[in-house]
Tab-separated table of N, CA and C and ligand atoms in Angstrom:
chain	number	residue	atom	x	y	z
J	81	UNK	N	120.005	88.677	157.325
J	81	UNK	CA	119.591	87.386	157.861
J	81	UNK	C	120.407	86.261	157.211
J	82	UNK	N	120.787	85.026	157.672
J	82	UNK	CA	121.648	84.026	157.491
J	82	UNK	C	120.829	82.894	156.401
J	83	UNK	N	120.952	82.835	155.762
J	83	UNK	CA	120.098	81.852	154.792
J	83	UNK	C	121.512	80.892	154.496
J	84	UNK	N	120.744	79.708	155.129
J	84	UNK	CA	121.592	78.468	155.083
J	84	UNK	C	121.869	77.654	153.994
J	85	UNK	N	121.117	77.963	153.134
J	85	UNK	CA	120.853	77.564	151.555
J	85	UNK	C	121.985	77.769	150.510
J	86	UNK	N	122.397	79.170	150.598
J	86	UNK	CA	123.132	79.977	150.023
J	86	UNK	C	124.704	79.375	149.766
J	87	UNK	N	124.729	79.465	148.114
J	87	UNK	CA	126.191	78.707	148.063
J	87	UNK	C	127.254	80.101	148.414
J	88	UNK	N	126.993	80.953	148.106
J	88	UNK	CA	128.011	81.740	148.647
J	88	UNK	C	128.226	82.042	150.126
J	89	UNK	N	127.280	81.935	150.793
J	89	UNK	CA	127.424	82.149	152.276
J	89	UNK	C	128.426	80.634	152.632
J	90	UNK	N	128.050	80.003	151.947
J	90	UNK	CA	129.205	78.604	152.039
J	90	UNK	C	130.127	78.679	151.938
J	91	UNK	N	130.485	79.121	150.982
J	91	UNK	CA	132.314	79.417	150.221
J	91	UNK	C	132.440	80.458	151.507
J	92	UNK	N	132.048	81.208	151.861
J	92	UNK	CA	132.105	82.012	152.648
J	92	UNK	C	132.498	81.566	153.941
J	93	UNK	N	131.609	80.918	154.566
J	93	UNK	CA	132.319	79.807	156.003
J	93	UNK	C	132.901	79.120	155.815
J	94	UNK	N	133.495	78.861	154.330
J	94	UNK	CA	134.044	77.227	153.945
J	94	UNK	C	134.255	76.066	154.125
J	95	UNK	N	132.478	76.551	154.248
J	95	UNK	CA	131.817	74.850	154.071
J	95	UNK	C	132.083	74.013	152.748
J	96	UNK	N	131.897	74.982	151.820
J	96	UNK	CA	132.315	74.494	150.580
J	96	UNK	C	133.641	75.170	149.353
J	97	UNK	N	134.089	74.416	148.711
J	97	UNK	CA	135.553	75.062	148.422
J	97	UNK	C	135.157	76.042	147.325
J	98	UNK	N	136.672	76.681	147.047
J	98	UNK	CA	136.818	77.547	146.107
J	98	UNK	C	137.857	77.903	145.677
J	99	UNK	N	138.419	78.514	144.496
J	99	UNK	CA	139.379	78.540	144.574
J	99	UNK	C	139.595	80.404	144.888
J	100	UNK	N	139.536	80.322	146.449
J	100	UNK	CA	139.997	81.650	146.571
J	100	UNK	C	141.052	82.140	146.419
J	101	UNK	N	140.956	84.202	146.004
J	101	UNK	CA	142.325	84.539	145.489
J	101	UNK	C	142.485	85.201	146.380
J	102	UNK	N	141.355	86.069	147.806
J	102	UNK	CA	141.431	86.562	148.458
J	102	UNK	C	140.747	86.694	150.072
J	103	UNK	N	140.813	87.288	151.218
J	103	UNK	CA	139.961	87.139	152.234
J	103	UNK	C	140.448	88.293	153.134
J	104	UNK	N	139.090	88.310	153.508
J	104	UNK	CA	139.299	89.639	154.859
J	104	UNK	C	138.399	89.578	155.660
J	105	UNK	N	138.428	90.215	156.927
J	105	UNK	CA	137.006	90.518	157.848
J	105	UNK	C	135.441	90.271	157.117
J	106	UNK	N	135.939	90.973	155.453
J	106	UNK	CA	134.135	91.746	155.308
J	106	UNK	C	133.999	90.836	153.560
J	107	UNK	N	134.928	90.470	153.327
J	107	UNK	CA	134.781	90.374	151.742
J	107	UNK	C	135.968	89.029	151.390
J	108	UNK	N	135.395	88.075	150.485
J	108	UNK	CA	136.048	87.237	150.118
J	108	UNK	C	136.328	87.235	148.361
J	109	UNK	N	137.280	86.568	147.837
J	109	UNK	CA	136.882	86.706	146.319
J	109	UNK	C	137.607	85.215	145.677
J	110	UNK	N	136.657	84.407	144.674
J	110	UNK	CA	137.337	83.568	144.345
J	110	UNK	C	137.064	83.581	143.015
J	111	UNK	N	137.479	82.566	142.204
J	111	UNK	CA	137.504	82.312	140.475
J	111	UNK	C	136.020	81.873	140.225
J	112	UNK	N	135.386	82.449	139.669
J	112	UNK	CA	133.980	82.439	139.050
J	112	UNK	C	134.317	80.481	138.935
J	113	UNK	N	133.064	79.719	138.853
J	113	UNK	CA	133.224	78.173	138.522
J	113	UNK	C	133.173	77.527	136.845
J	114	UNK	N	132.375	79.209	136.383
J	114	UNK	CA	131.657	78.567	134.722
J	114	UNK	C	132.659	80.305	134.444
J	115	UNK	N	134.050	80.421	134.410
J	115	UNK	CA	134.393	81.714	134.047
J	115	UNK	C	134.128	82.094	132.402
J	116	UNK	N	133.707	83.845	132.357
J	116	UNK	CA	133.463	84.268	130.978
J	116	UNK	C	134.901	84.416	130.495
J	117	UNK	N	135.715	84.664	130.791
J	117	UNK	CA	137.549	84.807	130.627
J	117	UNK	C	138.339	83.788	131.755
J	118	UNK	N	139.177	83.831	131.292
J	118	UNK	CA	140.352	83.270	132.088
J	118	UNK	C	140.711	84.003	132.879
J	119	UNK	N	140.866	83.950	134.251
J	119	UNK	CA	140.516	84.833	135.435
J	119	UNK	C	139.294	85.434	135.502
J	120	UNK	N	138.456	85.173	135.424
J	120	UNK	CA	136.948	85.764	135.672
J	120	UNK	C	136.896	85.693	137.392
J	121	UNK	N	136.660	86.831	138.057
J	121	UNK	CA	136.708	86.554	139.818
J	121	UNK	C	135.169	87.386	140.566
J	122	UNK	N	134.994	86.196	141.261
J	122	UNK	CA	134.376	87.518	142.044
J	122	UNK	C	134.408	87.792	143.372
J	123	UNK	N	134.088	88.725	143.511
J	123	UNK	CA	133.971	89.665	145.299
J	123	UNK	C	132.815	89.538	145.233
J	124	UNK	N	132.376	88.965	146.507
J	124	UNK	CA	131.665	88.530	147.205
J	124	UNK	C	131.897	89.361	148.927
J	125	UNK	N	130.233	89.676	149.446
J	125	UNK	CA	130.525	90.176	150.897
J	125	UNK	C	130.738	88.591	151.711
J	126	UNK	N	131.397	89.132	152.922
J	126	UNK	CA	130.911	87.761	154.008
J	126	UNK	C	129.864	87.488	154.001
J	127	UNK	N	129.091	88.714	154.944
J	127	UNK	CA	127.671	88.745	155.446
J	127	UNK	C	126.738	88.240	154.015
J	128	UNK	N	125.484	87.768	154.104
J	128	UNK	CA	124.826	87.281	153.139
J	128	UNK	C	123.672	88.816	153.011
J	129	UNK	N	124.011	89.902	151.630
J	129	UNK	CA	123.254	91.150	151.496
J	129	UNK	C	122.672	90.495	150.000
J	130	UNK	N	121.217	90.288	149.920
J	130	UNK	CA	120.583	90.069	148.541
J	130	UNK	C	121.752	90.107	147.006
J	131	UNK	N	121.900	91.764	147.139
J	131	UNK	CA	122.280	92.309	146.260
J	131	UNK	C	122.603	93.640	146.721
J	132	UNK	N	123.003	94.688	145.748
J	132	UNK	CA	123.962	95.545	145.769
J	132	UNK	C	123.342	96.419	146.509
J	133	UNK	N	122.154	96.488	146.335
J	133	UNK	CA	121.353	97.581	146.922
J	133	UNK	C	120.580	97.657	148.052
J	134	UNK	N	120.882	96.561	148.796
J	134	UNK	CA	120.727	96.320	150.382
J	134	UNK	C	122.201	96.577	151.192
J	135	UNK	N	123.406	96.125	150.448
J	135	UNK	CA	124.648	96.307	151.253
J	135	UNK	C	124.339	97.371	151.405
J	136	UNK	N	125.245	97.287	153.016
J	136	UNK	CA	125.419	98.927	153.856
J	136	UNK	C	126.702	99.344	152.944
J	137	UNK	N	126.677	101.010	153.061
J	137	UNK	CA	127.808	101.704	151.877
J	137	UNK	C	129.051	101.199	152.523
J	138	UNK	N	129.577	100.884	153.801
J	138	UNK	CA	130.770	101.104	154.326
J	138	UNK	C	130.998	99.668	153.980
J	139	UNK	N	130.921	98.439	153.602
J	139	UNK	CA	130.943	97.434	153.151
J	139	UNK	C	130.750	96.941	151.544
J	140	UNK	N	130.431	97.563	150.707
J	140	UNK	CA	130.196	98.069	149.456
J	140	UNK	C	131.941	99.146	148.910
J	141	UNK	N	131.543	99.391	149.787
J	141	UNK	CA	133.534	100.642	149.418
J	141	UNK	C	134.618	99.506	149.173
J	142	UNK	N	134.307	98.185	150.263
J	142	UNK	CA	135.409	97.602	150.747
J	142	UNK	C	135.609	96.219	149.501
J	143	UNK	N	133.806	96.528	149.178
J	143	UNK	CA	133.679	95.293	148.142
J	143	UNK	C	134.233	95.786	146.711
J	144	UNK	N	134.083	97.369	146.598
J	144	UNK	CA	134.988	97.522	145.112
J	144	UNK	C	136.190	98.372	145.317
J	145	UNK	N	136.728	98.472	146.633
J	145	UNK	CA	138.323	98.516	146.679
J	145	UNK	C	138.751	97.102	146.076
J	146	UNK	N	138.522	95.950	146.417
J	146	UNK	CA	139.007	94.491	146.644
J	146	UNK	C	138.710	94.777	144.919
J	147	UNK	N	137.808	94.804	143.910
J	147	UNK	CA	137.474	94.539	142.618
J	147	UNK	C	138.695	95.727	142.418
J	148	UNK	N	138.809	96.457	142.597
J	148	UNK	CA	139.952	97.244	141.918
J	148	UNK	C	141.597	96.449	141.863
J	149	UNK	N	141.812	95.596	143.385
J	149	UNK	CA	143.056	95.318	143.385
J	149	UNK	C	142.713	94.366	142.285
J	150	UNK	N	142.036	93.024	142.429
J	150	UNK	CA	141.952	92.011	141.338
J	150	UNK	C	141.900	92.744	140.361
J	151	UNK	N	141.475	93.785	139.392
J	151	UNK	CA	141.315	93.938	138.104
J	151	UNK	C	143.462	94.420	138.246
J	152	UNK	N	144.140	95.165	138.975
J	152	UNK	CA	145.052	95.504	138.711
J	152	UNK	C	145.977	94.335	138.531
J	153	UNK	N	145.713	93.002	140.009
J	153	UNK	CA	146.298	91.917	139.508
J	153	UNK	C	146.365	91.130	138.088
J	154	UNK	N	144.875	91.317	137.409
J	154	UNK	CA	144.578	90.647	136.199
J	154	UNK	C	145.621	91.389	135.911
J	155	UNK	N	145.470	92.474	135.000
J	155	UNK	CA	145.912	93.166	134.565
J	155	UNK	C	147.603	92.586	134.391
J	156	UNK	N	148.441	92.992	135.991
J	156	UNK	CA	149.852	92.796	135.842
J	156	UNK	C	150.158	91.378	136.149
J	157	UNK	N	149.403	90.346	136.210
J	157	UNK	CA	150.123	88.732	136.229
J	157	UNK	C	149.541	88.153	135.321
J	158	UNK	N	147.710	88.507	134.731
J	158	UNK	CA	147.380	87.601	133.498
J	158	UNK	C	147.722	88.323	132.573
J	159	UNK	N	148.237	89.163	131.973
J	159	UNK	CA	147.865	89.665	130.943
J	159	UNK	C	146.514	90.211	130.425
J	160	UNK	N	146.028	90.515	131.130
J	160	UNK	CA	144.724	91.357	130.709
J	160	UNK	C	144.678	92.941	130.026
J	161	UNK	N	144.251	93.026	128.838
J	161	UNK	CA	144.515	94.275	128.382
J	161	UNK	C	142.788	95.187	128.576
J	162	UNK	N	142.276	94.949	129.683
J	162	UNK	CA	141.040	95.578	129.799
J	162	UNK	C	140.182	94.621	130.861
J	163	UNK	N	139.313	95.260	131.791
J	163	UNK	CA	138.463	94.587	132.793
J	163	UNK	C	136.684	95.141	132.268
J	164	UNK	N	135.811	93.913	132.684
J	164	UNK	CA	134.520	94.708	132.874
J	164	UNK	C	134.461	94.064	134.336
J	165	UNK	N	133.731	95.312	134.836
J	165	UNK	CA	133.340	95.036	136.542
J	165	UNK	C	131.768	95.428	136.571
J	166	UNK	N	130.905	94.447	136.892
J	166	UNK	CA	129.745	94.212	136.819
J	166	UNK	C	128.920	93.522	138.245
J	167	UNK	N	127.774	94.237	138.699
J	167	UNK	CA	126.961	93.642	139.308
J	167	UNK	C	125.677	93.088	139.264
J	168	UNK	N	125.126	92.261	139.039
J	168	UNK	CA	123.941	92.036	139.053
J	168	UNK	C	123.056	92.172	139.718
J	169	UNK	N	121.782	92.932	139.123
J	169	UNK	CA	120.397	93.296	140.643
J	169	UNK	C	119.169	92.430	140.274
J	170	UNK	N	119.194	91.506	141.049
J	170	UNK	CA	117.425	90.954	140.525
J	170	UNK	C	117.338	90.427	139.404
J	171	UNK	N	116.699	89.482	139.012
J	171	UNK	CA	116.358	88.257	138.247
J	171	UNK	C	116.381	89.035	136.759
J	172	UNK	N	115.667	89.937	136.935
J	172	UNK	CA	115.602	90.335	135.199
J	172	UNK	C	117.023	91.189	134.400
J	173	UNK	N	117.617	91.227	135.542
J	173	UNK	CA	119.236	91.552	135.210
J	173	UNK	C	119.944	90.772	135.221
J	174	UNK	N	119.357	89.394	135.104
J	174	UNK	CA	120.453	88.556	134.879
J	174	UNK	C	120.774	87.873	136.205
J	175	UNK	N	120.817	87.835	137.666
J	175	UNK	CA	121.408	87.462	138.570
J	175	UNK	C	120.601	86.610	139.349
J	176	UNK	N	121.421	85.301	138.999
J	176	UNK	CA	121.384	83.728	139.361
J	176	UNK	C	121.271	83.053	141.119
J	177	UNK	N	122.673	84.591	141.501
J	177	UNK	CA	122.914	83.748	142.702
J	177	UNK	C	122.308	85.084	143.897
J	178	UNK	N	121.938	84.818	144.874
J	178	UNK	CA	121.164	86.148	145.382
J	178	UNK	C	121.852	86.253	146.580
J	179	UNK	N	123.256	86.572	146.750
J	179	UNK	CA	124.474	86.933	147.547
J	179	UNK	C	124.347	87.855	146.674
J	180	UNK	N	125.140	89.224	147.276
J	180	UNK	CA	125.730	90.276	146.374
J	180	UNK	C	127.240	89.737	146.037
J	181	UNK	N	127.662	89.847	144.800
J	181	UNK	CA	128.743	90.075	144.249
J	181	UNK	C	129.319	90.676	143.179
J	182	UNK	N	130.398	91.067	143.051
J	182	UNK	CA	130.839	91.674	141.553
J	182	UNK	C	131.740	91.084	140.343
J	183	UNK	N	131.379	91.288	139.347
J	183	UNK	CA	132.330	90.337	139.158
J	183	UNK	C	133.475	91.286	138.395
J	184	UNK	N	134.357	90.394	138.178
J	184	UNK	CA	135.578	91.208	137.696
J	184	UNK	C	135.947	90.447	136.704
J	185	UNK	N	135.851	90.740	135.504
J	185	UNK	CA	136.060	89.719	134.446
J	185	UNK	C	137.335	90.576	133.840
J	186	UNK	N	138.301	89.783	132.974
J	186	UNK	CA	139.585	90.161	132.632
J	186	UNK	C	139.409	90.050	131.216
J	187	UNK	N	139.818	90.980	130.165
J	187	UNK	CA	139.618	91.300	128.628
J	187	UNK	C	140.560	90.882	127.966
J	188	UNK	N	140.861	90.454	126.912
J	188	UNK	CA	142.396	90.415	126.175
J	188	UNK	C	142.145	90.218	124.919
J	189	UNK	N	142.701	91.182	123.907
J	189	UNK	CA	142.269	92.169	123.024
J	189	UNK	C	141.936	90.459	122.298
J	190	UNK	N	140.709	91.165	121.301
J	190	UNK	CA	140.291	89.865	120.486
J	190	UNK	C	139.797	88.949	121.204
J	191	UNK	N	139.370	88.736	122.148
J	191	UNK	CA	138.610	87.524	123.630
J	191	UNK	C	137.326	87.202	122.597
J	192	UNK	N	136.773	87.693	122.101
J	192	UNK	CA	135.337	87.617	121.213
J	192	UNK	C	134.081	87.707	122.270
J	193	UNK	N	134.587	88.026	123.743
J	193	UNK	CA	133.524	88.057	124.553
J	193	UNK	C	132.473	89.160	124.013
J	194	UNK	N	131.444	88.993	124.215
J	194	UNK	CA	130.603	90.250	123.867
J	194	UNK	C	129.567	90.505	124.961
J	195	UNK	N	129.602	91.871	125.766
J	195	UNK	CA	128.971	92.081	126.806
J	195	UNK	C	128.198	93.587	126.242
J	196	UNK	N	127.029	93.236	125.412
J	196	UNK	CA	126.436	93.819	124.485
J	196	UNK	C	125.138	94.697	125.165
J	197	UNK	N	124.912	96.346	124.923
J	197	UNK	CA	124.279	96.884	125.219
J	197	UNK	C	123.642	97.259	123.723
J	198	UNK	N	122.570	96.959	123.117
J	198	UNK	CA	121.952	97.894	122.013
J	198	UNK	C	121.427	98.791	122.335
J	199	UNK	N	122.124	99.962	121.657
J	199	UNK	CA	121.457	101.540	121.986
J	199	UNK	C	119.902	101.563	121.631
J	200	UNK	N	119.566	102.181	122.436
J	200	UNK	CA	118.358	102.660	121.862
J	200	UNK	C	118.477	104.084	121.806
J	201	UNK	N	117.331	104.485	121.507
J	201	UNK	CA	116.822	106.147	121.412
J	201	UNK	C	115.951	106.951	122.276
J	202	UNK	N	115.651	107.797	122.966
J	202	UNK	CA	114.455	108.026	123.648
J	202	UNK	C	114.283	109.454	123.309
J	203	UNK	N	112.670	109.836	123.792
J	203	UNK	CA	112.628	111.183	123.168
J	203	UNK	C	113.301	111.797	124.250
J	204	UNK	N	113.098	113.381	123.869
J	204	UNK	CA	113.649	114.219	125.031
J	204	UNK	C	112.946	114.617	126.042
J	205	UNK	N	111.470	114.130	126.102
J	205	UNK	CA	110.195	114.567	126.982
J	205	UNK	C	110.108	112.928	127.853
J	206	UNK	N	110.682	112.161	127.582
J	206	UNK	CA	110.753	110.592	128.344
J	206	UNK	C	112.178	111.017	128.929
J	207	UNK	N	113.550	111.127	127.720
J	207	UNK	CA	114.679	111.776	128.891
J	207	UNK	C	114.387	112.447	130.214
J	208	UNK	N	113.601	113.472	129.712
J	208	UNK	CA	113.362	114.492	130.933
J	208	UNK	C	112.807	114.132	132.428
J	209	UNK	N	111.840	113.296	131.925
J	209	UNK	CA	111.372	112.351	132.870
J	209	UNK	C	111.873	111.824	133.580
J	210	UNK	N	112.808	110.895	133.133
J	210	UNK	CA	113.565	109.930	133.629
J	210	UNK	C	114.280	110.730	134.855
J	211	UNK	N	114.947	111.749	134.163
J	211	UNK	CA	116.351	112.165	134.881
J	211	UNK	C	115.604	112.985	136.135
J	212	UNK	N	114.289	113.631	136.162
J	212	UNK	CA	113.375	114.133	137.268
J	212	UNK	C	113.027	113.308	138.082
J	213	UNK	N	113.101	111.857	138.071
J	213	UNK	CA	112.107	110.604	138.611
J	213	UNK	C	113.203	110.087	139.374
J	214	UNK	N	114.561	109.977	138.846
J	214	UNK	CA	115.779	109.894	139.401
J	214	UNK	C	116.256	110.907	140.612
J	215	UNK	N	116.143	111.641	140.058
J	215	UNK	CA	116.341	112.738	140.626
J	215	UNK	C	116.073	113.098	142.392
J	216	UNK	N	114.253	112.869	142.163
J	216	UNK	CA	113.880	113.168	143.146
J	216	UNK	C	114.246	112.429	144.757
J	217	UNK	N	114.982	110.969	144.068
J	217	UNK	CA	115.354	109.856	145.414
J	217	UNK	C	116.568	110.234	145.548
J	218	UNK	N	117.782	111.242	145.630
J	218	UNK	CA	118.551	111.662	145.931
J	218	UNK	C	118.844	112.549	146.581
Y	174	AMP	P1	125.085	86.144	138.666
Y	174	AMP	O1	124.429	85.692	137.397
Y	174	AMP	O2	125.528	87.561	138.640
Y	174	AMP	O3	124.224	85.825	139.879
Y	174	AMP	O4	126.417	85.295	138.761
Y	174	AMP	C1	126.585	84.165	139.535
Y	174	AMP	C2	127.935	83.599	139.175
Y	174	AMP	O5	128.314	82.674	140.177
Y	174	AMP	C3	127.954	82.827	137.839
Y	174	AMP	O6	128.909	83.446	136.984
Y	174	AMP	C4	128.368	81.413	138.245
Y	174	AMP	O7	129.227	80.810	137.311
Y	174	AMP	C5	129.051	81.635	139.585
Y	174	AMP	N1	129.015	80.520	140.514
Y	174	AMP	C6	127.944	79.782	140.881
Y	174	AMP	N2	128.292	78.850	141.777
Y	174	AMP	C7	129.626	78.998	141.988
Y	174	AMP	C8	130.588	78.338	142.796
Y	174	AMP	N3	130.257	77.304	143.599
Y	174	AMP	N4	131.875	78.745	142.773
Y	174	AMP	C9	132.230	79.787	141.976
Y	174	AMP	N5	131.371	80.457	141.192
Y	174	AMP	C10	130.090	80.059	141.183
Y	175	ZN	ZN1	124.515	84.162	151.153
């Protein structure tokens, strides 16, 4: 459904600017506005899908082919010695804007970025669980 609200569905009709690096039928991608690196980008669908897990798969392929070329561009014109490619699902993961997108952030050794997971521990009777509970929606 078309939600008129939506700043990305904007950049998207370009109603409103951006500095895009890319465009196609299904997927657009421009420079993040508040970037975590220098080249920070994201892919973005046309169509307006919540998040990752409503896009249809055949539009999702097309959204991290496009994150692959940008991380290779980082890579061979910024100098990037490493990418994180990240999506956000739903508010408690962090995600602000409720377009699906990915982002493609560009690394360069010593950046001091920190995109921090603390391990935890779990038993092996909660493992087990998990991976059965998973399991079964596949
Ligand atoms: P997320 O937290 O995954 O929803 O990320 C949303 C991202 O969109 C943030 O990194 C913002 O800096 C970025 N953003 C928000 N508005 C704009 C805009 N008009 N142009 C480019 N990036 C934007
Ligand atoms: Zn939208």
């Amino acid at each position: 459904m078309k939600d008129t609200s939506c700043i990305f569905c904007k950049i998207a009709n370009g109603t409103i600017p951006s500095y895009k690096v890319y465009e196609d039928n299904d997927v657009i991608a421009f420079l993040d506005v508040n970037p975590a690196s220098r080249g920070h980008t994201l892919v973005v669908t046309k169509e307006h899908f919540s998040n990752m897990t409503t896009c249809p798969k055949s539009i999702l392929d097309k959204v991290f082919e496009v994150a692959q070329t940008i991380a290779q561009a980082q890579i061979a014109q910024l100098g990037a010695t490493g990418v994180n490619v990240l999506t956000n699902v739903g508010e408690s993961a962090g995600q602000t804007v409720h377009h699906f997108h990915v982002h493609v952030i560009p690394r360069y050794d010593n950046d001091g970025l920190k995109l921090a997971f603390p391990p935890k521990q779990l038993a092996d009777s909660e493992m087990t669980d998990i991976k059965s509970s998973i399991e079964k929606a596949l």
